[in-house]
Every structure is written in C-alpha cells, then in structure tokens.
PDB file of C-alpha atoms in Angstrom:
ATOM      1  CA  MET A 178      -0.188   0.071  -0.008  1.00  0.00           C
ATOM      2  CA  GLU A 179       1.373   3.703  -1.106  1.00  0.00           C
ATOM      3  CA  PHE A 180       0.388   6.698   0.872  1.00  0.00           C
ATOM      4  CA  ALA A 181       0.176   9.963  -0.565  1.00  0.00           C
ATOM      5  CA  ALA A 182       0.921  13.322   1.955  1.00  0.00           C
ATOM      6  CA  LYS A 183      -2.273  14.224   3.470  1.00  0.00           C
ATOM      7  CA  GLY A 184      -3.550  17.929   2.425  1.00  0.00           C
ATOM      8  CA  THR A 185      -6.175  20.233   4.142  1.00  0.00           C
ATOM      9  CA  HIS A 186      -9.801  19.985   3.028  1.00  0.00           C
ATOM     10  CA  SER A 187      -8.975  16.293   1.383  1.00  0.00           C
ATOM     11  CA  MET A 188     -11.108  13.486   0.538  1.00  0.00           C
ATOM     12  CA  ARG A 189      -9.235  10.377   0.956  1.00  0.00           C
ATOM     13  CA  ILE A 190      -9.504   7.894  -1.748  1.00  0.00           C
ATOM     14  CA  ALA A 191      -8.297   4.333  -2.677  1.00  0.00           C
ATOM     15  CA  CYS A 192      -7.516   2.825  -6.255  1.00  0.00           C
ATOM     16  CA  TRP A 193      -7.226  -1.035  -6.110  1.00  0.00           C
ATOM     17  CA  GLN A 194      -4.704  -2.333  -9.144  1.00  0.00           C
ATOM     18  CA  ALA A 195      -5.833  -5.712  -9.107  1.00  0.00           C
ATOM     19  CA  THR A 196      -4.196  -8.807 -10.878  1.00  0.00           C
ATOM     20  CA  ALA A 197      -6.106 -10.200 -13.993  1.00  0.00           C
ATOM     21  CA  ARG A 198      -7.406 -13.663 -12.781  1.00  0.00           C
ATOM     22  CA  ARG A 199      -9.332 -16.521 -14.983  1.00  0.00           C
ATOM     23  CA  THR A 200     -13.058 -15.670 -14.450  1.00  0.00           C
ATOM     24  CA  ASP A 201     -14.504 -16.492 -11.182  1.00  0.00           C
ATOM     25  CA  VAL A 202     -16.774 -14.030  -9.879  1.00  0.00           C
ATOM     26  CA  PRO A 203     -17.114 -15.023  -6.441  1.00  0.00           C
ATOM     27  CA  ALA A 204     -13.588 -15.148  -6.234  1.00  0.00           C
ATOM     28  CA  THR A 205     -13.456 -11.912  -7.145  1.00  0.00           C
ATOM     29  CA  LEU A 206     -16.136 -10.478  -5.020  1.00  0.00           C
ATOM     30  CA  LEU A 207     -14.790 -11.837  -1.701  1.00  0.00           C
ATOM     31  CA  ALA A 208     -11.244 -10.345  -3.033  1.00  0.00           C
ATOM     32  CA  LEU A 209     -13.133  -7.061  -3.546  1.00  0.00           C
ATOM     33  CA  SER A 210     -14.663  -7.823  -0.388  1.00  0.00           C
ATOM     34  CA  GLU A 211     -11.306  -7.895   1.488  1.00  0.00           C
ATOM     35  CA  ARG A 212      -9.753  -4.648  -0.429  1.00  0.00           C
ATOM     36  CA  ALA A 213     -12.710  -2.663   0.452  1.00  0.00           C
ATOM     37  CA  ARG A 214     -12.203  -3.138   4.288  1.00  0.00           C
ATOM     38  CA  GLU A 215      -8.428  -2.537   3.650  1.00  0.00           C
ATOM     39  CA  ALA A 216      -8.950   0.356   2.014  1.00  0.00           C
ATOM     40  CA  ALA A 217     -11.422   1.438   4.776  1.00  0.00           C
ATOM     41  CA  ASP A 218      -9.103   0.584   7.601  1.00  0.00           C
ATOM     42  CA  ALA A 219      -7.114   2.978   5.952  1.00  0.00           C
ATOM     43  CA  GLY A 220      -9.436   5.911   6.185  1.00  0.00           C
ATOM     44  CA  ALA A 221     -10.590   6.045   2.524  1.00  0.00           C
ATOM     45  CA  SER A 222     -14.213   7.058   1.970  1.00  0.00           C
ATOM     46  CA  LEU A 223     -14.125   5.491  -1.644  1.00  0.00           C
ATOM     47  CA  LEU A 224     -12.384   2.455  -3.664  1.00  0.00           C
ATOM     48  CA  VAL A 225     -11.809   2.403  -7.182  1.00  0.00           C
ATOM     49  CA  THR A 226     -11.443  -0.729  -8.862  1.00  0.00           C
ATOM     50  CA  PRO A 227     -10.410  -1.663 -12.746  1.00  0.00           C
ATOM     51  CA  GLU A 228     -12.612  -1.659 -15.884  1.00  0.00           C
ATOM     52  CA  MET A 229     -14.854  -4.880 -16.055  1.00  0.00           C
ATOM     53  CA  SER A 230     -13.211  -5.481 -12.391  1.00  0.00           C
ATOM     54  CA  LEU A 231     -15.961  -8.091 -11.484  1.00  0.00           C
ATOM     55  CA  THR A 232     -15.473 -10.326 -14.364  1.00  0.00           C
ATOM     56  CA  GLY A 233     -12.387  -9.385 -16.236  1.00  0.00           C
ATOM     57  CA  TYR A 234     -12.276  -7.372 -19.371  1.00  0.00           C
ATOM     58  CA  HIS A 235     -10.733  -9.546 -22.239  1.00  0.00           C
ATOM     59  CA  LEU A 236     -13.146 -12.800 -22.435  1.00  0.00           C
ATOM     60  CA  GLY A 237     -14.481 -12.707 -25.591  1.00  0.00           C
ATOM     61  CA  ALA A 238     -18.369 -11.412 -26.857  1.00  0.00           C
ATOM     62  CA  ARG A 239     -19.874 -14.991 -26.124  1.00  0.00           C
ATOM     63  CA  ARG A 240     -18.660 -15.184 -22.572  1.00  0.00           C
ATOM     64  CA  LEU A 241     -19.227 -11.784 -21.559  1.00  0.00           C
ATOM     65  CA  ARG A 242     -22.935 -12.119 -22.757  1.00  0.00           C
ATOM     66  CA  GLN A 243     -22.830 -15.150 -20.383  1.00  0.00           C
ATOM     67  CA  LEU A 244     -21.897 -13.294 -17.590  1.00  0.00           C
ATOM     68  CA  ALA A 245     -23.816 -10.218 -18.583  1.00  0.00           C
ATOM     69  CA  GLU A 246     -26.325  -8.762 -15.746  1.00  0.00           C
ATOM     70  CA  PRO A 247     -29.019  -5.815 -15.514  1.00  0.00           C
ATOM     71  CA  VAL A 248     -27.947  -3.223 -12.968  1.00  0.00           C
ATOM     72  CA  ASP A 249     -30.077  -4.813 -10.199  1.00  0.00           C
ATOM     73  CA  GLY A 250     -28.722  -8.335 -10.977  1.00  0.00           C
ATOM     74  CA  PRO A 251     -26.841 -10.172  -8.506  1.00  0.00           C
ATOM     75  CA  MET A 252     -23.267  -8.646  -8.767  1.00  0.00           C
ATOM     76  CA  CYS A 253     -24.554  -5.338  -8.485  1.00  0.00           C
ATOM     77  CA  GLU A 254     -26.424  -6.552  -5.136  1.00  0.00           C
ATOM     78  CA  ALA A 255     -23.118  -8.026  -4.049  1.00  0.00           C
ATOM     79  CA  VAL A 256     -21.101  -5.332  -4.227  1.00  0.00           C
ATOM     80  CA  SER A 257     -23.826  -2.849  -2.568  1.00  0.00           C
ATOM     81  CA  GLU A 258     -23.502  -5.286   0.672  1.00  0.00           C
ATOM     82  CA  ILE A 259     -19.773  -5.092   0.347  1.00  0.00           C
ATOM     83  CA  ALA A 260     -19.869  -1.806   0.262  1.00  0.00           C
ATOM     84  CA  ALA A 261     -22.261  -1.122   3.252  1.00  0.00           C
ATOM     85  CA  SER A 262     -20.666  -4.006   5.027  1.00  0.00           C
ATOM     86  CA  ALA A 263     -17.108  -2.229   5.018  1.00  0.00           C
ATOM     87  CA  GLY A 264     -18.626   1.027   4.871  1.00  0.00           C
ATOM     88  CA  ILE A 265     -16.798   2.403   2.265  1.00  0.00           C
ATOM     89  CA  ALA A 266     -17.954   3.783  -1.377  1.00  0.00           C
ATOM     90  CA  ILE A 267     -17.049   1.421  -4.232  1.00  0.00           C
ATOM     91  CA  VAL A 268     -16.830   2.183  -7.917  1.00  0.00           C
ATOM     92  CA  HIS A 269     -17.109  -1.594  -9.915  1.00  0.00           C
ATOM     93  CA  GLY A 270     -17.350  -2.617 -13.458  1.00  0.00           C
ATOM     94  CA  TRP A 271     -19.065  -5.303 -15.058  1.00  0.00           C
ATOM     95  CA  PRO A 272     -21.182  -6.392 -18.464  1.00  0.00           C
ATOM     96  CA  GLU A 273     -24.534  -4.739 -17.952  1.00  0.00           C
ATOM     97  CA  LEU A 274     -27.190  -6.460 -19.537  1.00  0.00           C
ATOM     98  CA  SER A 275     -30.154  -3.640 -20.606  1.00  0.00           C
ATOM     99  CA  ALA A 276     -32.889  -4.624 -23.529  1.00  0.00           C
ATOM    100  CA  GLY A 277     -30.815  -7.075 -24.862  1.00  0.00           C
ATOM    101  CA  GLU A 278     -27.684  -4.975 -25.370  1.00  0.00           C
ATOM    102  CA  VAL A 279     -24.533  -5.548 -23.443  1.00  0.00           C
ATOM    103  CA  TYR A 280     -22.699  -2.647 -22.115  1.00  0.00           C
ATOM    104  CA  ASN A 281     -19.184  -2.176 -20.538  1.00  0.00           C
ATOM    105  CA  SER A 282     -20.592  -0.130 -17.626  1.00  0.00           C
ATOM    106  CA  ALA A 283     -19.384   1.091 -14.313  1.00  0.00           C
ATOM    107  CA  ARG A 284     -21.284   1.535 -11.257  1.00  0.00           C
ATOM    108  CA  LEU A 285     -21.069   4.118  -8.414  1.00  0.00           C
ATOM    109  CA  VAL A 286     -22.519   2.948  -4.730  1.00  0.00           C
ATOM    110  CA  ASP A 287     -22.165   4.641  -1.706  1.00  0.00           C
ATOM    111  CA  SER A 288     -20.954   3.695   1.905  1.00  0.00           C
ATOM    112  CA  SER A 289     -24.654   2.469   2.497  1.00  0.00           C
ATOM    113  CA  GLY A 290     -24.779   0.240  -0.506  1.00  0.00           C
ATOM    114  CA  SER A 291     -27.065   2.781  -2.345  1.00  0.00           C
ATOM    115  CA  ALA A 292     -26.516   3.275  -6.338  1.00  0.00           C
ATOM    116  CA  LEU A 293     -25.456   6.890  -7.230  1.00  0.00           C
ATOM    117  CA  ALA A 294     -24.753   6.480 -10.739  1.00  0.00           C
ATOM    118  CA  THR A 295     -23.869   3.747 -13.550  1.00  0.00           C
ATOM    119  CA  TYR A 296     -21.880   5.124 -16.563  1.00  0.00           C
ATOM    120  CA  ARG A 297     -21.704   2.997 -20.184  1.00  0.00           C
ATOM    121  CA  LYS A 298     -18.526   3.360 -22.074  1.00  0.00           C
ATOM    122  CA  ALA A 299     -18.649   5.712 -24.806  1.00  0.00           C
ATOM    123  CA  HIS A 300     -15.950   5.241 -26.622  1.00  0.00           C
ATOM    124  CA  LEU A 301     -15.300   1.582 -27.881  1.00  0.00           C
ATOM    125  CA  PHE A 302     -11.974   0.544 -28.222  1.00  0.00           C
ATOM    126  CA  GLY A 303     -10.988  -1.557 -31.310  1.00  0.00           C
ATOM    127  CA  ASP A 304     -12.587  -4.937 -32.295  1.00  0.00           C
ATOM    128  CA  ILE A 305     -11.910  -5.615 -28.355  1.00  0.00           C
ATOM    129  CA  ASP A 306     -14.707  -3.538 -27.183  1.00  0.00           C
ATOM    130  CA  ARG A 307     -16.679  -3.646 -30.786  1.00  0.00           C
ATOM    131  CA  ASN A 308     -17.634  -7.221 -30.980  1.00  0.00           C
ATOM    132  CA  ALA A 309     -18.259  -7.339 -27.331  1.00  0.00           C
ATOM    133  CA  PHE A 310     -20.380  -4.221 -26.123  1.00  0.00           C
ATOM    134  CA  SER A 311     -22.766  -1.557 -27.427  1.00  0.00           C
ATOM    135  CA  ALA A 312     -21.348   1.997 -26.698  1.00  0.00           C
ATOM    136  CA  GLY A 313     -23.069   4.385 -24.271  1.00  0.00           C
ATOM    137  CA  ASN A 314     -24.812   7.313 -25.224  1.00  0.00           C
ATOM    138  CA  THR A 315     -24.620   9.504 -22.314  1.00  0.00           C
ATOM    139  CA  GLY A 316     -21.441  11.578 -22.027  1.00  0.00           C
ATOM    140  CA  VAL A 317     -21.593  12.856 -18.617  1.00  0.00           C
ATOM    141  CA  VAL A 318     -22.320  11.006 -15.876  1.00  0.00           C
ATOM    142  CA  ARG A 319     -21.891  12.513 -12.444  1.00  0.00           C
ATOM    143  CA  ALA A 320     -23.156  12.169  -8.479  1.00  0.00           C
ATOM    144  CA  GLU A 321     -22.274  14.147  -5.556  1.00  0.00           C
ATOM    145  CA  LEU A 322     -20.222  11.803  -2.959  1.00  0.00           C
ATOM    146  CA  ASP A 323     -19.923  13.363   0.336  1.00  0.00           C
ATOM    147  CA  GLY A 324     -20.351  16.796  -1.152  1.00  0.00           C
ATOM    148  CA  VAL A 325     -17.835  16.628  -4.038  1.00  0.00           C
ATOM    149  CA  PRO A 326     -19.410  16.438  -7.509  1.00  0.00           C
ATOM    150  CA  VAL A 327     -17.939  13.006  -8.734  1.00  0.00           C
ATOM    151  CA  GLY A 328     -17.891  11.820 -12.551  1.00  0.00           C
ATOM    152  CA  ILE A 329     -16.956   8.426 -14.182  1.00  0.00           C
ATOM    153  CA  ILE A 330     -15.639   7.509 -17.429  1.00  0.00           C
ATOM    154  CA  ILE A 331     -13.889   4.367 -18.412  1.00  0.00           C
ATOM    155  CA  CYS A 332     -10.616   3.623 -20.192  1.00  0.00           C
ATOM    156  CA  TYR A 333     -10.505   4.820 -23.780  1.00  0.00           C
ATOM    157  CA  ASP A 334     -12.744   7.655 -23.202  1.00  0.00           C
ATOM    158  CA  VAL A 335     -10.008   9.728 -21.033  1.00  0.00           C
ATOM    159  CA  GLU A 336      -8.485   9.552 -24.702  1.00  0.00           C
ATOM    160  CA  PHE A 337     -10.788  12.018 -25.767  1.00  0.00           C
ATOM    161  CA  PRO A 338      -9.869  15.451 -24.582  1.00  0.00           C
ATOM    162  CA  GLU A 339     -13.761  16.663 -25.117  1.00  0.00           C
ATOM    163  CA  SER A 340     -14.711  13.764 -22.597  1.00  0.00           C
ATOM    164  CA  VAL A 341     -12.709  14.971 -19.526  1.00  0.00           C
ATOM    165  CA  ARG A 342     -12.955  18.951 -20.555  1.00  0.00           C
ATOM    166  CA  ALA A 343     -17.006  18.310 -20.773  1.00  0.00           C
ATOM    167  CA  HIS A 344     -16.712  16.932 -17.406  1.00  0.00           C
ATOM    168  CA  ALA A 345     -15.030  20.151 -16.411  1.00  0.00           C
ATOM    169  CA  LEU A 346     -17.446  22.169 -17.598  1.00  0.00           C
ATOM    170  CA  ALA A 347     -20.185  20.450 -15.789  1.00  0.00           C
ATOM    171  CA  GLY A 348     -18.354  21.001 -12.357  1.00  0.00           C
ATOM    172  CA  THR A 349     -16.955  17.503 -11.849  1.00  0.00           C
ATOM    173  CA  ARG A 350     -14.025  18.075  -9.513  1.00  0.00           C
ATOM    174  CA  LEU A 351     -12.845  14.135  -9.460  1.00  0.00           C
ATOM    175  CA  LEU A 352     -13.375  12.209 -11.932  1.00  0.00           C
ATOM    176  CA  LEU A 353     -13.173   8.384 -11.818  1.00  0.00           C
ATOM    177  CA  VAL A 354     -11.471   6.347 -14.684  1.00  0.00           C
ATOM    178  CA  PRO A 355     -11.548   2.275 -14.765  1.00  0.00           C
ATOM    179  CA  THR A 356      -9.415   1.346 -17.029  1.00  0.00           C
ATOM    180  CA  ALA A 357      -7.519  -1.948 -18.570  1.00  0.00           C
ATOM    181  CA  LEU A 358      -4.791  -0.235 -20.393  1.00  0.00           C
ATOM    182  CA  MET A 359      -2.251  -2.692 -21.906  1.00  0.00           C
ATOM    183  CA  SER A 360       1.056  -2.645 -23.044  1.00  0.00           C
ATOM    184  CA  PRO A 361       2.918  -1.296 -24.727  1.00  0.00           C
ATOM    185  CA  TRP A 362       0.656   2.156 -24.621  1.00  0.00           C
ATOM    186  CA  ASP A 363       2.133   3.166 -20.809  1.00  0.00           C
ATOM    187  CA  PHE A 364       2.321   6.405 -22.118  1.00  0.00           C
ATOM    188  CA  VAL A 365      -1.353   7.056 -21.611  1.00  0.00           C
ATOM    189  CA  ALA A 366      -1.042   6.932 -18.161  1.00  0.00           C
ATOM    190  CA  GLN A 367       2.499   8.410 -17.719  1.00  0.00           C
ATOM    191  CA  THR A 368       1.823  11.407 -20.178  1.00  0.00           C
ATOM    192  CA  LEU A 369      -1.626  11.584 -21.241  1.00  0.00           C
ATOM    193  CA  VAL A 370      -3.495  11.112 -18.478  1.00  0.00           C
ATOM    194  CA  PRO A 371      -1.757  14.089 -16.318  1.00  0.00           C
ATOM    195  CA  ALA A 372      -2.322  16.030 -19.267  1.00  0.00           C
ATOM    196  CA  ARG A 373      -5.762  15.435 -19.316  1.00  0.00           C
ATOM    197  CA  ALA A 374      -6.169  16.602 -15.252  1.00  0.00           C
ATOM    198  CA  PHE A 375      -4.217  19.490 -15.977  1.00  0.00           C
ATOM    199  CA  GLU A 376      -5.905  20.986 -18.952  1.00  0.00           C
ATOM    200  CA  SER A 377      -9.268  20.295 -17.408  1.00  0.00           C
ATOM    201  CA  GLN A 378      -8.220  21.325 -13.446  1.00  0.00           C
ATOM    202  CA  LEU A 379      -9.900  18.342 -11.955  1.00  0.00           C
ATOM    203  CA  PHE A 380      -8.479  15.433 -10.036  1.00  0.00           C
ATOM    204  CA  LEU A 381      -8.336  11.947 -11.848  1.00  0.00           C
ATOM    205  CA  ALA A 382      -8.031   8.954 -10.302  1.00  0.00           C
ATOM    206  CA  TYR A 383      -7.124   6.448 -12.939  1.00  0.00           C
ATOM    207  CA  THR A 384      -7.102   2.684 -12.191  1.00  0.00           C
ATOM    208  CA  ASN A 385      -5.891  -0.317 -13.407  1.00  0.00           C
ATOM    209  CA  TRP A 386      -5.150  -4.136 -13.913  1.00  0.00           C
ATOM    210  CA  VAL A 387      -1.483  -5.669 -13.994  1.00  0.00           C
ATOM    211  CA  GLY A 388      -1.088  -9.256 -15.216  1.00  0.00           C
ATOM    212  CA  SER A 389      -2.075 -11.073 -18.418  1.00  0.00           C
ATOM    213  CA  GLU A 390      -5.636 -11.858 -19.838  1.00  0.00           C
ATOM    214  CA  ARG A 391      -5.387 -14.132 -22.629  1.00  0.00           C
ATOM    215  CA  GLU A 392      -2.948 -12.181 -25.208  1.00  0.00           C
ATOM    216  CA  LEU A 393      -3.312  -9.222 -23.259  1.00  0.00           C
ATOM    217  CA  SER A 394      -0.665  -7.822 -20.838  1.00  0.00           C
ATOM    218  CA  TYR A 395      -1.983  -4.478 -18.109  1.00  0.00           C
ATOM    219  CA  CYS A 396       0.845  -2.435 -17.495  1.00  0.00           C
ATOM    220  CA  GLY A 397      -0.508  -1.019 -14.346  1.00  0.00           C
ATOM    221  CA  ARG A 398       0.361   2.534 -13.490  1.00  0.00           C
ATOM    222  CA  THR A 399      -2.539   3.335 -11.471  1.00  0.00           C
ATOM    223  CA  ARG A 400      -2.269   6.810 -10.773  1.00  0.00           C
ATOM    224  CA  VAL A 401      -4.054   9.889  -8.968  1.00  0.00           C
ATOM    225  CA  VAL A 402      -3.221  12.976 -10.345  1.00  0.00           C
ATOM    226  CA  GLY A 403      -4.231  16.338  -9.071  1.00  0.00           C
ATOM    227  CA  PRO A 404      -5.166  19.588 -11.225  1.00  0.00           C
ATOM    228  CA  ASP A 405      -2.078  20.571 -11.367  1.00  0.00           C
ATOM    229  CA  GLY A 406      -1.338  17.330 -13.722  1.00  0.00           C
ATOM    230  CA  VAL A 407       1.367  16.428 -10.648  1.00  0.00           C
ATOM    231  CA  VAL A 408       0.930  12.798  -9.789  1.00  0.00           C
ATOM    232  CA  VAL A 409      -0.381  12.261  -6.299  1.00  0.00           C
ATOM    233  CA  ALA A 410      -0.025   8.798  -5.946  1.00  0.00           C
ATOM    234  CA  GLY A 411       0.669   5.945  -7.940  1.00  0.00           C
ATOM    235  CA  ARG A 412       1.768   2.417  -8.540  1.00  0.00           C
ATOM    236  CA  ASP A 413       3.586   1.355 -11.281  1.00  0.00           C
ATOM    237  CA  SER A 414       3.385  -2.621 -10.598  1.00  0.00           C
ATOM    238  CA  GLY A 415       1.892  -5.258  -8.479  1.00  0.00           C
ATOM    239  CA  GLU A 416      -1.385  -5.886  -6.807  1.00  0.00           C
ATOM    240  CA  GLY A 417      -1.992  -3.478  -4.119  1.00  0.00           C
ATOM    241  CA  LEU A 418      -4.207  -0.124  -3.520  1.00  0.00           C
ATOM    242  CA  VAL A 419      -2.767   3.350  -3.772  1.00  0.00           C
ATOM    243  CA  VAL A 420      -4.435   5.925  -1.328  1.00  0.00           C
ATOM    244  CA  ALA A 421      -4.435   8.885  -1.554  1.00  0.00           C
ATOM    245  CA  ASP A 422      -5.448  12.251   0.040  1.00  0.00           C
ATOM    246  CA  LEU A 423      -7.024  14.832  -2.377  1.00  0.00           C
ATOM    247  CA  ASP A 424      -6.946  18.331  -1.255  1.00  0.00           C
ATOM    248  CA  LEU A 425     -10.271  19.596  -2.989  1.00  0.00           C
ATOM    249  CA  SER A 426      -9.307  23.305  -2.563  1.00  0.00           C
ATOM    250  CA  LEU A 427      -6.780  22.823  -5.191  1.00  0.00           C
ATOM    251  CA  VAL A 428      -9.103  22.691  -8.325  1.00  0.00           C
ATOM    252  CA  ASP A 429     -10.400  26.222  -7.435  1.00  0.00           C
ATOM    253  CA  LYS A 430      -7.021  27.453  -7.135  1.00  0.00           C
ATOM    254  CA  ALA A 431      -5.712  25.589 -10.661  1.00  0.00           C
ATOM    255  CA  ARG A 432      -8.511  26.798 -12.019  1.00  0.00           C
ATOM    256  CA  ALA A 433      -8.042  30.606 -10.901  1.00  0.00           C
ATOM    257  CA  GLU A 434      -4.565  30.460 -11.990  1.00  0.00           C
ATOM    258  CA  THR A 435      -4.747  28.954 -15.472  1.00  0.00           C
ATOM    259  CA  THR A 436      -7.850  30.306 -16.566  1.00  0.00           C
ATOM    260  CA  TYR A 437      -8.976  27.292 -19.185  1.00  0.00           C
ATOM    261  CA  LEU A 438     -12.207  27.218 -18.848  1.00  0.00           C
ATOM    262  CA  THR A 439     -13.193  31.087 -18.805  1.00  0.00           C
ATOM    263  CA  ASP A 440     -10.996  31.620 -21.919  1.00  0.00           C
ATOM    264  CA  ARG A 441     -12.131  29.069 -24.207  1.00  0.00           C
ATOM    265  CA  ARG A 442     -14.051  29.952 -27.222  1.00  0.00           C
ATOM    266  CA  PRO A 443     -16.726  27.368 -27.893  1.00  0.00           C
ATOM    267  CA  GLU A 444     -17.797  29.500 -30.970  1.00  0.00           C
ATOM    268  CA  LEU A 445     -14.602  28.519 -33.051  1.00  0.00           C
ATOM    269  CA  TYR A 446     -14.916  25.262 -32.150  1.00  0.00           C
ATOM    270  CA  SER A 447     -17.654  23.829 -33.916  1.00  0.00           C
TER     271      SER A 447
END
C-alpha cells in the first residue's frame, strides 16, 4: 500500500490495482470485500476498481454475454452489500445487460450500498470492445459523494479531451477512470492522463489491472493526478492499493491560476 501526503480539505480515496484472474466472479467478490475493508481501515471513503472489475475485461463476446447482468442483478447487489458492510463507497465494473444489449459499465455506490450512478463506456476501443459491447450514449454521468461532485468515464474515454473537458465544464471535481490499459501504451498513463487532469483542472483517479488476460498484458501504472498535472500517488507494478488524499481546494486554485475554462471560445470549435 502506498500513501500520499495528506493536505487540508481532503478526501481520501483508494484505487485497487488488481491482478487479472481467470473468470471467477465469487472469488473476485471475495477479493473485493477484502480490499474494501483494507481501504476503509486506511481511512478511505471511496474505492475505485479497474474496468470490468467483477468479471475481467478481455473474455470474448460470447463469454461476456453469458456473464452479463442488469444493474439490479446479483453482482451489483453483492457489491452494494460489500460497500455497506465495509462502510466505503465503491466504483465497480461489469458487463451490463439492458434491453438485449451488453454495455461496458461502471457503477458507483455509496457507503450504505445505495446506487448513485451508472455509466456506459461511450468510446469503444477497436474490435475488442466493438465485438462485445454496445456504446453508451450519455457523455457526462455524475453524482455527489460526500459533498464532492464525482464523475465516471472508462479507459479509452479519457483519451478524448472532449470527454474530460465536458466533465470539467459540468463541475466535476473528481473524475474516476476504471481502465484496462495494456502494454505497449504505458504512455497513456504516464503522459496523457496527467495532461488531461491539468488541462481540465480536476482530480483524476486512473485505476488499472496488472498481469495478463489471454494475449493482453496489462501495464498497471495506476495513478491519482491533481488539477496541476502532478501525480499525487501511484503504483507502477504489482497488485495493491494506492491511497491518496485529495486537497479539493486545489481545484479552485488551479482554475483561478490557469483560466482554460473561462478563456475558451467554443464558437470557434464547432
């Protein structure tokens, strides 16, 4: 477990850099329960997990459809119970079944287990995504968690500056990004993610897998980045929690010092 220095007006969060495993939902839920308690014991009020954290990401369209469940299905109910038992909010991913379509979804529940938001991945990455999922059509999904405006996007979404900027303009202060970033695209975590946080002046929690799944090798590099583009806390390799304290006053400070949001000229961009 790695900690960042604690600031004032802070919100403590944890990111679980998990090891990709053979699909075993009960075992994954057990591991999630253990990590949730570990994060809560460390004082975190929120645990962020990787993309498709309950089932694994790269399973193939047929297997994902077999595993897919609606938002009120047993997997989501189990996560709600884990959150309530540990007393911590959780962001988890799973294949969401809705009206015959399967979505790459992420759901936020609070520390009582109540659902606050569900987001469907909007930007699908190559055949891996397009062969397995339908695309979500809602760009900005947000909720208030402990008084903080929190938003969710998934993996490839963060590589589109418009996606992150839309959250900044809507007032998001903490953007949660479950991901399944594989090698050799480590530079996305190392370079692009800090740039996104800086240019949209918000906190960004980018949470990845490690290990291998079929032919994919996940590169880890989970990190929490501040609105100044500085990595608050991170973990390059190996499974474990990254725990970070977010000084939320830095969002207002960054937006006052570097006035990207107010200096925009959207009439020129259409």
